[in-house]
mmCIF file of C-alpha atoms in Angstrom:
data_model
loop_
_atom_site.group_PDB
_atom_site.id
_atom_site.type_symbol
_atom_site.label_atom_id
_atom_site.label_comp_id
_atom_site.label_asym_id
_atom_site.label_seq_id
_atom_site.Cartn_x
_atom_site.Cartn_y
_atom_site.Cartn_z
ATOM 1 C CA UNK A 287 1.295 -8.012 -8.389
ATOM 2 C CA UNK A 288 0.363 -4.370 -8.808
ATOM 3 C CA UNK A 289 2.090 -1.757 -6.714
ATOM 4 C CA UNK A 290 -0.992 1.207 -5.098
ATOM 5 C CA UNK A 291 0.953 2.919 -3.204
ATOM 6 C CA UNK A 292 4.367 3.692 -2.138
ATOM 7 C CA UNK A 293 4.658 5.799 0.690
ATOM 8 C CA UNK A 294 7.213 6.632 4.244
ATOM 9 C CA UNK A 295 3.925 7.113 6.123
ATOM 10 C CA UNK A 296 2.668 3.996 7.926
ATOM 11 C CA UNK A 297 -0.669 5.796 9.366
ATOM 12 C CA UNK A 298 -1.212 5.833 5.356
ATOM 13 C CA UNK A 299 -0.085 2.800 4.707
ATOM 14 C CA UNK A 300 -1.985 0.930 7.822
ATOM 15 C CA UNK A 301 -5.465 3.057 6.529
ATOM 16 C CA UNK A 302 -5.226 1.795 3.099
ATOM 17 C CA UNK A 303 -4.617 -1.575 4.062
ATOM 18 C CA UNK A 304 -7.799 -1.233 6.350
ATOM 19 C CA UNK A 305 -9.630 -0.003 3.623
ATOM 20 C CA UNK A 306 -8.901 -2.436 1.282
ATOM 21 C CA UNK A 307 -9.756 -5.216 3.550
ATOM 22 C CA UNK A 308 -12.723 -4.307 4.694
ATOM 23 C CA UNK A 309 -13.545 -3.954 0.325
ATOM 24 C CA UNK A 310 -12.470 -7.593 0.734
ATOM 25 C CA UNK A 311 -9.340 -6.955 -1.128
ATOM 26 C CA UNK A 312 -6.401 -8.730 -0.384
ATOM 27 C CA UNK A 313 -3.258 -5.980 0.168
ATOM 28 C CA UNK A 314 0.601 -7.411 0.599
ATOM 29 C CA UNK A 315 2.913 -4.618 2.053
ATOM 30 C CA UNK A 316 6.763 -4.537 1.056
ATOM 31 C CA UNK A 317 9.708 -3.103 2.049
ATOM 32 C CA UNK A 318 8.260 -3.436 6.180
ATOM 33 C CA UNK A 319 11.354 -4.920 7.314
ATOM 34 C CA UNK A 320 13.675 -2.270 5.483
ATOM 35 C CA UNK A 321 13.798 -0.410 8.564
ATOM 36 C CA UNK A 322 16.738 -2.828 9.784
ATOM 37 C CA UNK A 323 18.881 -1.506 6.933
ATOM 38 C CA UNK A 324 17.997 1.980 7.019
ATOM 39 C CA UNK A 325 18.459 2.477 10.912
ATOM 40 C CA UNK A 326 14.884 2.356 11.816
ATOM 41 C CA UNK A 327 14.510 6.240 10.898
ATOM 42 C CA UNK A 328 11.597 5.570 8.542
ATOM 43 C CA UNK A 329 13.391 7.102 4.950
ATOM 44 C CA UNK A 330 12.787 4.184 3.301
ATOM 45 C CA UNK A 331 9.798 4.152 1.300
ATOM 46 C CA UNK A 332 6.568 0.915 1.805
ATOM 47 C CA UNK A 333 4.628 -0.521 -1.097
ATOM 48 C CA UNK A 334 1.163 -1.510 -0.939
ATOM 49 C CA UNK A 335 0.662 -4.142 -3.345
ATOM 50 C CA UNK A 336 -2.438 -6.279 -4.702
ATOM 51 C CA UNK A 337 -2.860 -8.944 -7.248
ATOM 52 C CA UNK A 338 -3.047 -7.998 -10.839
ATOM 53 C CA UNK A 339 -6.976 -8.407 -11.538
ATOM 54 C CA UNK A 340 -7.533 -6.524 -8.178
ATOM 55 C CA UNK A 341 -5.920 -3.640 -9.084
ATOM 56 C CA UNK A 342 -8.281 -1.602 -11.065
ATOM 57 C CA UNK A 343 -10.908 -1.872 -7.685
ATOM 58 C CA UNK A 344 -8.377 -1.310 -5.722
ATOM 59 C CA UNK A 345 -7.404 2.313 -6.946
ATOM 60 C CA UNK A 346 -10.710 3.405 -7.183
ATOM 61 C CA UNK A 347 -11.201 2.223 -3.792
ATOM 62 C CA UNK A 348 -7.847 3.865 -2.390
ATOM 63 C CA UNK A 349 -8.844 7.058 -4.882
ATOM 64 C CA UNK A 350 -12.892 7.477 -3.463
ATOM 65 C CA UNK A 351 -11.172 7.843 0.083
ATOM 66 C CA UNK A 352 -8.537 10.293 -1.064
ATOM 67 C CA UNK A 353 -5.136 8.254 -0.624
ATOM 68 C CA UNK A 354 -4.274 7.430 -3.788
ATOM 69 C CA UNK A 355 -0.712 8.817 -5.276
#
C-alpha cells in the first residue's frame, strides 16, 4: 500500500475518499481510531492509502481536483 495523503482534516480526507471511489478506486484510511489516544482533539494526523498499482491514478486523480500534498 501507497500512502496519498496524510492530513488532520477529515472534510479532506472524507472528499478524497469520495473522489476516489466514485474513480472506482479502492481508498483504506489509517490512523481513524487514533483519536482515542490523542484525546479526541484531532492533532493526530490520517492517511489515505491505496494499493500499490493504484497509486499512480490515484494522485493524478487526487492532483486534477486540487487535494493532493
Amino acid at each position: 500500500m501507497k500512502e496519498l495523503l496524510r492530513t488532520t482534516d477529515p472534510v479532506r480526507l472524507s472528499h478524497a475518499v469520495s473522489i476516489l471511489d466514485d474513480e472506482g478506486i479502492p481508498a483504506f484510511e489509517m490512523d481513524q481510531h487514533m483519536s482515542v489516544l490523542e484525546g479526541s482533539i484531532g492533532i493526530l494526523p490520517r492517511r489515505l492509502m491505496v494499493a500499490d498499482r493504484d497509486e499512480f491514478m490515484a494522485r493524478a486523480i487526487l492532483r486534477e481536483a486540487g487535494l493532493h500534498d
